[in-house]
mmCIF file of C-alpha atoms in Angstrom:
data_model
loop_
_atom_site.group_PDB
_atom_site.id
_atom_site.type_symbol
_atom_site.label_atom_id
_atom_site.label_comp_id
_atom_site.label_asym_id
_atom_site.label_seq_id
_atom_site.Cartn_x
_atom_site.Cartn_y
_atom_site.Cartn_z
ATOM 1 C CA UNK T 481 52.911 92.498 104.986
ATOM 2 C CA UNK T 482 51.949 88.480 104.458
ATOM 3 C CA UNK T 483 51.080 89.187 100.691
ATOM 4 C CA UNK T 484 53.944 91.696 99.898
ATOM 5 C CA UNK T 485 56.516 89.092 101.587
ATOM 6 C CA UNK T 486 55.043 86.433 99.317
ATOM 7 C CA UNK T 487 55.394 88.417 96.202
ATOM 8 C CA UNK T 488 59.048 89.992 96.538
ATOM 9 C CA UNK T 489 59.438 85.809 97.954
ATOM 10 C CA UNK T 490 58.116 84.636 94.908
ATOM 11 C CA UNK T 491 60.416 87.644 93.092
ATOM 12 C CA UNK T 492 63.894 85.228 94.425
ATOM 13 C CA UNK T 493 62.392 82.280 93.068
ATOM 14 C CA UNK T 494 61.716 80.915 96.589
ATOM 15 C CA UNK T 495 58.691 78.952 97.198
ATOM 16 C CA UNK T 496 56.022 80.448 99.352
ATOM 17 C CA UNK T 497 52.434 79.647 100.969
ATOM 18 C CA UNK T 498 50.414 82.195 101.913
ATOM 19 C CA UNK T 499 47.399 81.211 104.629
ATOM 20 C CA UNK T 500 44.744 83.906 104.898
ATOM 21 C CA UNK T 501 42.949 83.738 107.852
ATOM 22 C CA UNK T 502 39.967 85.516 105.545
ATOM 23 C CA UNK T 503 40.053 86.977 102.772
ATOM 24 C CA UNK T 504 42.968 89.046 101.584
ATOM 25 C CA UNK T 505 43.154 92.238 102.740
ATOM 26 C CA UNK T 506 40.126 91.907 104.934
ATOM 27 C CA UNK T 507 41.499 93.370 108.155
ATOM 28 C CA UNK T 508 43.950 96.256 108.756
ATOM 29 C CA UNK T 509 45.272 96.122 105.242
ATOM 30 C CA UNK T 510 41.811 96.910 103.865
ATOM 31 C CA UNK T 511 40.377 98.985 106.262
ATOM 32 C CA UNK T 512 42.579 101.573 107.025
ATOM 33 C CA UNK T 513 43.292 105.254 105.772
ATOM 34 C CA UNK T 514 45.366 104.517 103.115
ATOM 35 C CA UNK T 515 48.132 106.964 103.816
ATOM 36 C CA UNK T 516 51.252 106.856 102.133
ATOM 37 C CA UNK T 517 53.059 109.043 104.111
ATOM 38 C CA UNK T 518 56.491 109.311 105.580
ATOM 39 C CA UNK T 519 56.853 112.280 108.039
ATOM 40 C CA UNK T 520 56.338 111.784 111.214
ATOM 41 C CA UNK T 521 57.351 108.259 111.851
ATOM 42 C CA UNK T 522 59.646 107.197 114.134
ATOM 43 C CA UNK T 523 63.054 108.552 113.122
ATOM 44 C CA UNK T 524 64.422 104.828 112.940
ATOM 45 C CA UNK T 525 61.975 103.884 110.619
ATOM 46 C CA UNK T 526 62.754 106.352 107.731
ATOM 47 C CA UNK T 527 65.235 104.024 105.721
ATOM 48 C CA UNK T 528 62.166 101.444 105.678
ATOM 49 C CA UNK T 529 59.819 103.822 104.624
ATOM 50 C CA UNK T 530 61.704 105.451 102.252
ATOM 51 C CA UNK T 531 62.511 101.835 100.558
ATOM 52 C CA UNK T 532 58.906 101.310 100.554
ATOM 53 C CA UNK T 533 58.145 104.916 98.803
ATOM 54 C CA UNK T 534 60.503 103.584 96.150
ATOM 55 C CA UNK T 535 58.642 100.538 95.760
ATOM 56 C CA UNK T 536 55.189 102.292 95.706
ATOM 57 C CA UNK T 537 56.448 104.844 92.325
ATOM 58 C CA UNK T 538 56.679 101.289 90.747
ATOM 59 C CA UNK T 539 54.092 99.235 92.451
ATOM 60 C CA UNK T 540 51.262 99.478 89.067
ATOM 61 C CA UNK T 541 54.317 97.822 87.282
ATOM 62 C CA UNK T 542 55.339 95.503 89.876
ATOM 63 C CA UNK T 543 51.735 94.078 90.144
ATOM 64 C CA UNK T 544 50.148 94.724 86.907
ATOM 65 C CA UNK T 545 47.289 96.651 88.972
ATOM 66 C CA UNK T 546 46.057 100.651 89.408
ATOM 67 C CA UNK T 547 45.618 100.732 93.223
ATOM 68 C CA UNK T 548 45.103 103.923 92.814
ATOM 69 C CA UNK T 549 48.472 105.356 93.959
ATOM 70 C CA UNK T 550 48.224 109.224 93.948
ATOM 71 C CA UNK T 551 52.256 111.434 95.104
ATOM 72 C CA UNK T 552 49.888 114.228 95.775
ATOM 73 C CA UNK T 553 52.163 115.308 99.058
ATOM 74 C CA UNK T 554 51.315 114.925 102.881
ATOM 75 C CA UNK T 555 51.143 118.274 105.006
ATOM 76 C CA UNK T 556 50.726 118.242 108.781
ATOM 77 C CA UNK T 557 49.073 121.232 110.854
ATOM 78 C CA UNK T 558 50.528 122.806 113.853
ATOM 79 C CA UNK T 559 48.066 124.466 116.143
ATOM 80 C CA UNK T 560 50.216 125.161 118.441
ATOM 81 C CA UNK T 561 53.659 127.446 119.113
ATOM 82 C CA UNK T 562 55.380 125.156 120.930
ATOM 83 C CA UNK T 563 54.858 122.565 118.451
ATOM 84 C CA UNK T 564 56.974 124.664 115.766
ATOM 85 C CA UNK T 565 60.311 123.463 116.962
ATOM 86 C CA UNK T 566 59.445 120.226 117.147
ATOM 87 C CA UNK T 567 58.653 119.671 113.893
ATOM 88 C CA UNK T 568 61.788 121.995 112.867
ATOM 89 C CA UNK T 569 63.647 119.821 114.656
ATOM 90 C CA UNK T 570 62.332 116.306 112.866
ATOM 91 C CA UNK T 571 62.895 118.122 109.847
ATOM 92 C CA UNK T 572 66.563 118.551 110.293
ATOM 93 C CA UNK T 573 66.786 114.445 111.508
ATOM 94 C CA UNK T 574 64.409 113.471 108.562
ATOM 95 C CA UNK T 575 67.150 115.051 106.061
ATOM 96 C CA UNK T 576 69.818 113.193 107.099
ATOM 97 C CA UNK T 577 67.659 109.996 106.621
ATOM 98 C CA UNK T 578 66.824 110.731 102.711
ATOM 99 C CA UNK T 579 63.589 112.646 103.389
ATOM 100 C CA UNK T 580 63.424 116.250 102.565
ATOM 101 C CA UNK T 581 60.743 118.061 104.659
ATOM 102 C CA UNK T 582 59.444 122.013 104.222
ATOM 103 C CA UNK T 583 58.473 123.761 107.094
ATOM 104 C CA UNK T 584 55.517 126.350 105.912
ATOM 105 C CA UNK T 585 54.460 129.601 108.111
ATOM 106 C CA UNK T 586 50.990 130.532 109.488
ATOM 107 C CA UNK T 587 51.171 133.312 106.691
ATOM 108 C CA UNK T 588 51.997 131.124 103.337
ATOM 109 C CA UNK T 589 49.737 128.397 104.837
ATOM 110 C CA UNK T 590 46.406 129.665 103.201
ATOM 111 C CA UNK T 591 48.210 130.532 100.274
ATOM 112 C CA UNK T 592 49.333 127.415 99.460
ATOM 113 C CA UNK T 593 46.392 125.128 100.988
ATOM 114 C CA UNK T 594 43.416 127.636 100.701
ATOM 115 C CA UNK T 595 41.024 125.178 102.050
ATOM 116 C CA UNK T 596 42.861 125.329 105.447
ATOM 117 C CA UNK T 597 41.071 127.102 108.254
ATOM 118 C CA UNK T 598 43.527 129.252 109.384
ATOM 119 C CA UNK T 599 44.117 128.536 113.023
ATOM 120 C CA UNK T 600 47.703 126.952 112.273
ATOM 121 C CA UNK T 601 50.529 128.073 113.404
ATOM 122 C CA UNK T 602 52.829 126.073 110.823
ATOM 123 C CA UNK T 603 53.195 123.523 108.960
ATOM 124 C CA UNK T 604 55.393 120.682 107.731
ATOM 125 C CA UNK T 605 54.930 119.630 104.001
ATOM 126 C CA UNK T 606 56.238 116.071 102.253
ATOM 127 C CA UNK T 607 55.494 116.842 98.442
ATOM 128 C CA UNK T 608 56.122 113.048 97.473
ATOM 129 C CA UNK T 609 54.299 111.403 99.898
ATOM 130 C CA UNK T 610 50.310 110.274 99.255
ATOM 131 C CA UNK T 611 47.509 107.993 99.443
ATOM 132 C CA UNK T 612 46.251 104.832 98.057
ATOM 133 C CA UNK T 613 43.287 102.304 98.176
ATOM 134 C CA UNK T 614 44.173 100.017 100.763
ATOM 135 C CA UNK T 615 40.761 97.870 99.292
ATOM 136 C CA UNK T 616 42.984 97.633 96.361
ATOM 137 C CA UNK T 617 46.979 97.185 97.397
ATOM 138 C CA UNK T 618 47.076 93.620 99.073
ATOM 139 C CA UNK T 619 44.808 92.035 96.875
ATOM 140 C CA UNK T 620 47.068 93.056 93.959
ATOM 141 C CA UNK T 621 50.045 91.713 95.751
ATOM 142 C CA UNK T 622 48.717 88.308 96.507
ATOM 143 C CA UNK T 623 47.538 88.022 92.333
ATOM 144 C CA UNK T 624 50.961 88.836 91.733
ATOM 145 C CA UNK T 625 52.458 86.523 93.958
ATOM 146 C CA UNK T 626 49.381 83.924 92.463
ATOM 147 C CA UNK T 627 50.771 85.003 88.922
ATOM 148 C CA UNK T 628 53.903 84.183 89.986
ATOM 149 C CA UNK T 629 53.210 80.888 91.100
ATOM 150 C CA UNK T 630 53.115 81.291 95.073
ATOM 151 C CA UNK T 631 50.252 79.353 96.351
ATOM 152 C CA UNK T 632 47.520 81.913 98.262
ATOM 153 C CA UNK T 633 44.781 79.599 100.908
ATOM 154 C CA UNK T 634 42.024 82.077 101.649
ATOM 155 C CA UNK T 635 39.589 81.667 104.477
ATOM 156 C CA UNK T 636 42.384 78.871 106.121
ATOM 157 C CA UNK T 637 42.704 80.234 109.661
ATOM 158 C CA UNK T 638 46.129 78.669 111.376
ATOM 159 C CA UNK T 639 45.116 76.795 113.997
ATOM 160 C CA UNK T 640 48.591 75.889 115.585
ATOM 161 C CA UNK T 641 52.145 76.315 114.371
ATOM 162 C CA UNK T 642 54.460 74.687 115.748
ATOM 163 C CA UNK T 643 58.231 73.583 114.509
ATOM 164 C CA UNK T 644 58.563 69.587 113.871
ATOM 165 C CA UNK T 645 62.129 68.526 113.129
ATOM 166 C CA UNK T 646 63.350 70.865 110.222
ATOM 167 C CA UNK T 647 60.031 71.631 108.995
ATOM 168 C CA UNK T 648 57.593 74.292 110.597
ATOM 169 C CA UNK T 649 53.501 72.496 110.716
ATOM 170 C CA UNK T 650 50.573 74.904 110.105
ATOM 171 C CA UNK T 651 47.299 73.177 111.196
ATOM 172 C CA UNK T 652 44.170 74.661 109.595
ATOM 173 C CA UNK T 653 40.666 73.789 108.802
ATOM 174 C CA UNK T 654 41.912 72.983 105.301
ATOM 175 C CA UNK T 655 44.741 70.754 105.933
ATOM 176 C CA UNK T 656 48.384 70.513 107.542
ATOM 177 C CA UNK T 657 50.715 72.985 105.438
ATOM 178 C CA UNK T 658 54.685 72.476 106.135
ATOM 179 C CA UNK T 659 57.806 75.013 105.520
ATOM 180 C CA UNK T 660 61.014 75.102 106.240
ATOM 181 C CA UNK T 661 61.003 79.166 107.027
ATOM 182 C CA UNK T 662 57.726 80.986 108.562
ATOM 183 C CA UNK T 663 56.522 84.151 108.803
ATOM 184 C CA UNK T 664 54.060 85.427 111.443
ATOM 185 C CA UNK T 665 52.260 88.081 109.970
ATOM 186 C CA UNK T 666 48.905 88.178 111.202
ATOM 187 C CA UNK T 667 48.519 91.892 112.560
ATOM 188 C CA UNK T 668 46.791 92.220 116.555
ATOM 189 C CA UNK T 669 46.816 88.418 116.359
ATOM 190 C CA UNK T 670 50.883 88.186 115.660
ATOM 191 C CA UNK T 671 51.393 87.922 119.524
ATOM 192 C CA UNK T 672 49.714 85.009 120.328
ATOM 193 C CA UNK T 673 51.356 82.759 118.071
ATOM 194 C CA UNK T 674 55.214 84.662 118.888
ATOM 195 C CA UNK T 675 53.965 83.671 122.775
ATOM 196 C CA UNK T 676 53.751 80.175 121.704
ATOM 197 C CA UNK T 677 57.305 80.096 120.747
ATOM 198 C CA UNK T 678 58.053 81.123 124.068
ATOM 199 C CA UNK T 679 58.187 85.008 122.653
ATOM 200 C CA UNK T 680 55.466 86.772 124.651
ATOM 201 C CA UNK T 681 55.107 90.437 123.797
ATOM 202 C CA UNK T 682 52.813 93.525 124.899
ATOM 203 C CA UNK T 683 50.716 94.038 121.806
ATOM 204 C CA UNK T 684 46.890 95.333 122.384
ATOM 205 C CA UNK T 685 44.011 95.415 119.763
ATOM 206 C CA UNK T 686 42.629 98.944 118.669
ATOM 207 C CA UNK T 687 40.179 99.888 116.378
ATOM 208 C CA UNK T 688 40.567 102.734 114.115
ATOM 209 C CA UNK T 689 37.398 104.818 113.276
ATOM 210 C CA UNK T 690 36.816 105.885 109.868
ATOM 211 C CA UNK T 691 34.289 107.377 107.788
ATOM 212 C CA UNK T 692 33.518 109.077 104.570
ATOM 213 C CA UNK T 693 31.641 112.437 103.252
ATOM 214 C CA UNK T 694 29.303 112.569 100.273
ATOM 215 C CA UNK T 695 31.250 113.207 96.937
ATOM 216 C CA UNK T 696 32.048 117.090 96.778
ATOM 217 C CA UNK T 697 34.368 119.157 94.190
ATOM 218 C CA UNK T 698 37.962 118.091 94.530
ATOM 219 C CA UNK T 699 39.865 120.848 96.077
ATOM 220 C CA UNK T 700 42.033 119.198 98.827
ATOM 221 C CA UNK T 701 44.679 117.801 96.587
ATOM 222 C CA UNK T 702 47.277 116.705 99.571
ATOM 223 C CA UNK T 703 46.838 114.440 102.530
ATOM 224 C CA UNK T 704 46.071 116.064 105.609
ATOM 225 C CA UNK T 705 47.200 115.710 109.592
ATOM 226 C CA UNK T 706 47.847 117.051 112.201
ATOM 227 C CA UNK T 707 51.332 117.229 114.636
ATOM 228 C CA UNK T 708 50.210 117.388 118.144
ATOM 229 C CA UNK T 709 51.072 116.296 121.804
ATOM 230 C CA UNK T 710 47.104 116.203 122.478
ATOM 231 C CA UNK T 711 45.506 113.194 121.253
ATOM 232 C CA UNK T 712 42.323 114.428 120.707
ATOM 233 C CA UNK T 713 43.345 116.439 117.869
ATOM 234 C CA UNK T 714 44.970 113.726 116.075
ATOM 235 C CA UNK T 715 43.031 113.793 112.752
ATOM 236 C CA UNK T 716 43.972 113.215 109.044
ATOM 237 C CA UNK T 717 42.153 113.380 106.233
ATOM 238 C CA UNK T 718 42.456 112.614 102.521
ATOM 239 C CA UNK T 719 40.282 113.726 99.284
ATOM 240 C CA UNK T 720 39.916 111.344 96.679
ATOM 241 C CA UNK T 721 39.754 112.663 92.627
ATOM 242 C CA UNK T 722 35.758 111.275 92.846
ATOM 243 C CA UNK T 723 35.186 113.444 95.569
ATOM 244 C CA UNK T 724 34.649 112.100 98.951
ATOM 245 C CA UNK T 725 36.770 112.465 101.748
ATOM 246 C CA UNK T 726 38.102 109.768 103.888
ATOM 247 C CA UNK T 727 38.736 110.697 107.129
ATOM 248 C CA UNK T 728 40.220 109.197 110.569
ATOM 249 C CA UNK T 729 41.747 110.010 114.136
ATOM 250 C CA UNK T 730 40.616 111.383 117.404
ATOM 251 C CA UNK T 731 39.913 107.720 119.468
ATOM 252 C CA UNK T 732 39.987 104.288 118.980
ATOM 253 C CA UNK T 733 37.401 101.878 119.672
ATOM 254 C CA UNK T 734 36.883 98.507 121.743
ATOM 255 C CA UNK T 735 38.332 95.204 119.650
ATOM 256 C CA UNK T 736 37.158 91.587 119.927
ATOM 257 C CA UNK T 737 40.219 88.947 118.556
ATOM 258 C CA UNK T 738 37.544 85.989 119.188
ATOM 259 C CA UNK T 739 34.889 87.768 117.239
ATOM 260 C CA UNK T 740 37.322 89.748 114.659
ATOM 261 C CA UNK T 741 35.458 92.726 114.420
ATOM 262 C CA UNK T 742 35.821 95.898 115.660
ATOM 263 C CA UNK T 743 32.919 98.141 115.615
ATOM 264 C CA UNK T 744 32.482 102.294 115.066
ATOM 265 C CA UNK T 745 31.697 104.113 118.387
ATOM 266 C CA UNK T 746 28.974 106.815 117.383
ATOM 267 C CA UNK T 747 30.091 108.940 120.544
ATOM 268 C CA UNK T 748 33.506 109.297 118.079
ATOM 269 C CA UNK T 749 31.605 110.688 115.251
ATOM 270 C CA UNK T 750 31.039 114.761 117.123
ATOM 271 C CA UNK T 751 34.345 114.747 118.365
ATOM 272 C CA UNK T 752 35.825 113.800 114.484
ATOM 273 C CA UNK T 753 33.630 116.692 113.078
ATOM 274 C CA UNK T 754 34.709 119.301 115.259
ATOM 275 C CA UNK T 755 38.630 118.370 114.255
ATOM 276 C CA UNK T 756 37.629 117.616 110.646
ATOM 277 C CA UNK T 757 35.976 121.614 110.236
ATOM 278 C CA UNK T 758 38.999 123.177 112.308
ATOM 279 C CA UNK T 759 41.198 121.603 109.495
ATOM 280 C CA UNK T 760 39.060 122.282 106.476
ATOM 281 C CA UNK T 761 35.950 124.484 107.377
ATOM 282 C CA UNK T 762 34.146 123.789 104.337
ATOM 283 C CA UNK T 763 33.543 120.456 105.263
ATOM 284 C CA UNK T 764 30.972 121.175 107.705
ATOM 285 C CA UNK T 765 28.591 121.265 104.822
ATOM 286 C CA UNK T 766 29.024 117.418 103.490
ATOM 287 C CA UNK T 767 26.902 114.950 104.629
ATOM 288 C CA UNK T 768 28.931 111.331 106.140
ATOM 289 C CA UNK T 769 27.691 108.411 104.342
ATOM 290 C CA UNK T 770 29.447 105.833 105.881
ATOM 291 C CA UNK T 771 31.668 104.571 108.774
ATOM 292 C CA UNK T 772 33.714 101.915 109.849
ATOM 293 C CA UNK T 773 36.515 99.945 111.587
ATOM 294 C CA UNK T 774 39.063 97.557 111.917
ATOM 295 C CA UNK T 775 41.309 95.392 114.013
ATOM 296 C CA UNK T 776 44.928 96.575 114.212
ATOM 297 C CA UNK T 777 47.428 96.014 117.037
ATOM 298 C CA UNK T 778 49.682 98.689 119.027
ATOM 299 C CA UNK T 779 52.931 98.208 120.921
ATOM 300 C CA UNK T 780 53.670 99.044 123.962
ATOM 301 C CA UNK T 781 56.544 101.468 122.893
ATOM 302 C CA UNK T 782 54.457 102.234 119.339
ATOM 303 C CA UNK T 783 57.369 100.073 117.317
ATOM 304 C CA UNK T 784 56.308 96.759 115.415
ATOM 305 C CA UNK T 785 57.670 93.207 115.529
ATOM 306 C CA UNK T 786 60.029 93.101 112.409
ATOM 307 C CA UNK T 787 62.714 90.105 111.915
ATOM 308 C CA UNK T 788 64.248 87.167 112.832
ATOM 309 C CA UNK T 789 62.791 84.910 116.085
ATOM 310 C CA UNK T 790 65.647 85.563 119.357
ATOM 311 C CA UNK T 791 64.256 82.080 120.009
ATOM 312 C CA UNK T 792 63.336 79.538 116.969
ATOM 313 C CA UNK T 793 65.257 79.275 113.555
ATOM 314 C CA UNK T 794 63.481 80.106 110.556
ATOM 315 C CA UNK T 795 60.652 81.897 112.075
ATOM 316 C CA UNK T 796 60.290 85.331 111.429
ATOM 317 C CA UNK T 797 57.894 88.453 112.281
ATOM 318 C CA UNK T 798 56.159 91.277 111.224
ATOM 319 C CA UNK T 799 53.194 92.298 112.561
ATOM 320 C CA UNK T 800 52.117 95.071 115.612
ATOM 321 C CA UNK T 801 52.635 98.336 112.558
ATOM 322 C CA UNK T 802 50.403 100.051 115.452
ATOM 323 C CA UNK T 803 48.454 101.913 112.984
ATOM 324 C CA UNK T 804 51.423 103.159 110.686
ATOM 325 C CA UNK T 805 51.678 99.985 108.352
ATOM 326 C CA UNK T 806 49.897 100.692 105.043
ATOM 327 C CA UNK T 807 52.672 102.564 103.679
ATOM 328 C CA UNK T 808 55.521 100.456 104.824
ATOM 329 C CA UNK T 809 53.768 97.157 103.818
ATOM 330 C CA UNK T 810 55.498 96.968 100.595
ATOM 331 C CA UNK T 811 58.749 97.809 102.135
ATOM 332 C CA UNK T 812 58.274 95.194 104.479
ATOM 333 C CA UNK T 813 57.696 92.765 102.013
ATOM 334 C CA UNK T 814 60.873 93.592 100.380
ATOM 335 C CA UNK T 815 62.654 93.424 103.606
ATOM 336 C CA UNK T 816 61.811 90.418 105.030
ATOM 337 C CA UNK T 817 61.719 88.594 101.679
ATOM 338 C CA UNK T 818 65.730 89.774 101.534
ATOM 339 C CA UNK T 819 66.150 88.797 104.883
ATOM 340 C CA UNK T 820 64.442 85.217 104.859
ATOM 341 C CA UNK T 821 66.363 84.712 101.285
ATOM 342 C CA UNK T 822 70.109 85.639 102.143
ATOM 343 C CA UNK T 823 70.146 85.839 105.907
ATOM 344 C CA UNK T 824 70.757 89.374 106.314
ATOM 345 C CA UNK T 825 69.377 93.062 105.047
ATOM 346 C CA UNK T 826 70.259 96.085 103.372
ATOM 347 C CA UNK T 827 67.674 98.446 105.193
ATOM 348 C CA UNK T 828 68.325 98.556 109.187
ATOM 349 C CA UNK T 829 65.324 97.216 111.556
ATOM 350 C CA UNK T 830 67.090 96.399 114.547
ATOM 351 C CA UNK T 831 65.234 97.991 116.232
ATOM 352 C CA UNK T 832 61.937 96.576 115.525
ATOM 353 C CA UNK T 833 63.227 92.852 116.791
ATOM 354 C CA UNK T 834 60.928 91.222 119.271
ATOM 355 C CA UNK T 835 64.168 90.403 121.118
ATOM 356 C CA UNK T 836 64.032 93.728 123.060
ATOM 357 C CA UNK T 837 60.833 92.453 124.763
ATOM 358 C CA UNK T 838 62.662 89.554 125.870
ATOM 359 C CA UNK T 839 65.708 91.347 127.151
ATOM 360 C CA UNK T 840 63.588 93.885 128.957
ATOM 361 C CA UNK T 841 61.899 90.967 131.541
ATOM 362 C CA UNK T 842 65.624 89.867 132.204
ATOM 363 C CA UNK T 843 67.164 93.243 132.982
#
């Protein structure tokens, strides 16, 4: 979000410094699926994601990099009957909101995904939708931005920010940086630094768990999930053209903000297999080669911090993506670089301000 902001920033000739806490994209940007997908979401959130699928058709151009962008479509699995009308039903919502969904019966299923098991009932297809290599995406956005001539501080942890006069003061280990605008951006961290400006919210630290199979034929072109009320079955999984496949889902793991490292729970691992082989029974023959985690940071009520400060002028947020930011980040850039610029925005996220936290401990 931070290094897409600068860029589009950078894009309306405004000034920008970006502080890195590490390296860029070493947290949740880096570590995460990689899932460009838009069904699903939060009905509310469509216009955003669809402005960020826009900017993701363009984004080798945009950044002069390949980060690996692949519109190889996004289909989700029903297992279960009464999970048919619900995704019916977001499919008639999702159309009214620019994104065209098709809803796929247990018998065309195997024909058109013939690595599928066969225990779905349905299924809900997004043929533009994809994946990318999150390792890749914010890096390229902060060399833009760099190209561009926004100023990028890596391994420059903020210390304090506070708002002297007209000017917000960033104290770091590398020096005192000074703004007129800020953005808090800084993922499961974002809500200690809103609570300092008096903005307190519920945000608390997950850690995804991850891993990846031994390279194998490439036969799953599409991303893979699942729609379920059950949240052990939540599992996705993606194939890249080199082979392996990247998987996710099932349970989080324990987070540590001091240490800022979240580590893979082996206990995860069985549970991951036996929802990775219902999906794609073939798999149960690949060997995993690696694991891993991250540090991301869910809502209460599963919708991120997006805007304008209720409290402070010129401070602005966007951080808590609870999992779900990868493919908005670029739309988020674009967003709050519009916003911070002219005042105001064409895509709705009202209801992402962190004024609704606020107004909930008056009412």
């Amino acid at each position: 979000m931070g290094a897409a902001t600068a860029f589009f920033l950078r894009q309306r000739g405004r000034s920008v410094i970006l502080l890195e806490r590490f390296l860029v994209g070493q947290q949740a940007s880096g570590v995460n699926f990689g899932n460009v997908r838009r069904q699903g979401r939060f009905l509310g959130q469509l216009p955003l994601a669809n402005r960020s699928r826009r900017i993701w058709g363009k984004i080798a151009e945009l950044t002069g990099s390949d980060v690996e962008f692949l519109p190889v479509g996004h289909v989700r699995f029903a297992w279960h009957k009464e999970q048919v009308g619900v995704i019916e039903e977001y499919a008639r919502h999702a159309r009214q909101l620019g994104l065209d969904l098709e809803i796929i019966g247990r018998n065309s299923l195997r024909e058109r995904f013939p690595f599928a098991g066969g225990l779905a009932v349905a299924g809900s297809y997004s043929p533009n939708d994809g994946h990318a290599n999150p390792r890749l995406a914010t890096p390229a956005f902060a060399r833009a931005a760099t190209r561009d001539g926004a100023t990028v501080v890596e391994n420059c942890e903020v210390l304090s920010l506070e708002k002297v006069g007209d000017d917000f003061q960033a104290e770091t280990p590398q020096g005192l940086f000074s703004a007129p605008c800020a953005l808090i951006s800084n993922g499961a961290w974002g809500g200690r630094l809103a609570a300092a400006f008096g903005e307190a919210v519920p945000i608390t630290p997950g850690g995804p768990q991850m891993g990846v199979t031994e390279p194998a034929p490439y036969f799953i072109r599409p991303v893979v999930g699942v729609s379920t009320s059950i949240p052990d079955e939540v599992i996705y999984l993606r194939q890249i053209p080199r082979g392996n496949v990247i998987f996710g889902g099932v349970r989080r793991g324990p987070v540590s903000l001091e240490v800022g490292r979240s580590k893979f729970d082996p206990a995860n691992l069985a549970p991951q297999f036996l929802q990775l082989v219902r999906l794609v029974p073939a798999l149960r023959h690949l060997r995993i080669i690696r694991t891993w985690s991250g540090v991301e940071g869910y809502m209460s009520d599963d919708l991120p911090i997006m805007g304008a400060s209720g409290k402070v002028s010129g401070l602005y947020y966007a951080f808590g993506f609870c999992g779900a930011g990868f493919q908005l980040g670029p739309g988020v850039g674009d967003v709050m670089a519009e916003l911070i610029d002219t005042g105001s925005t064409t895509t709705p996220i009202s209801d992402f301000t962190i004024a609704r936290f606020v107004q909930a401990r008056e009412q």
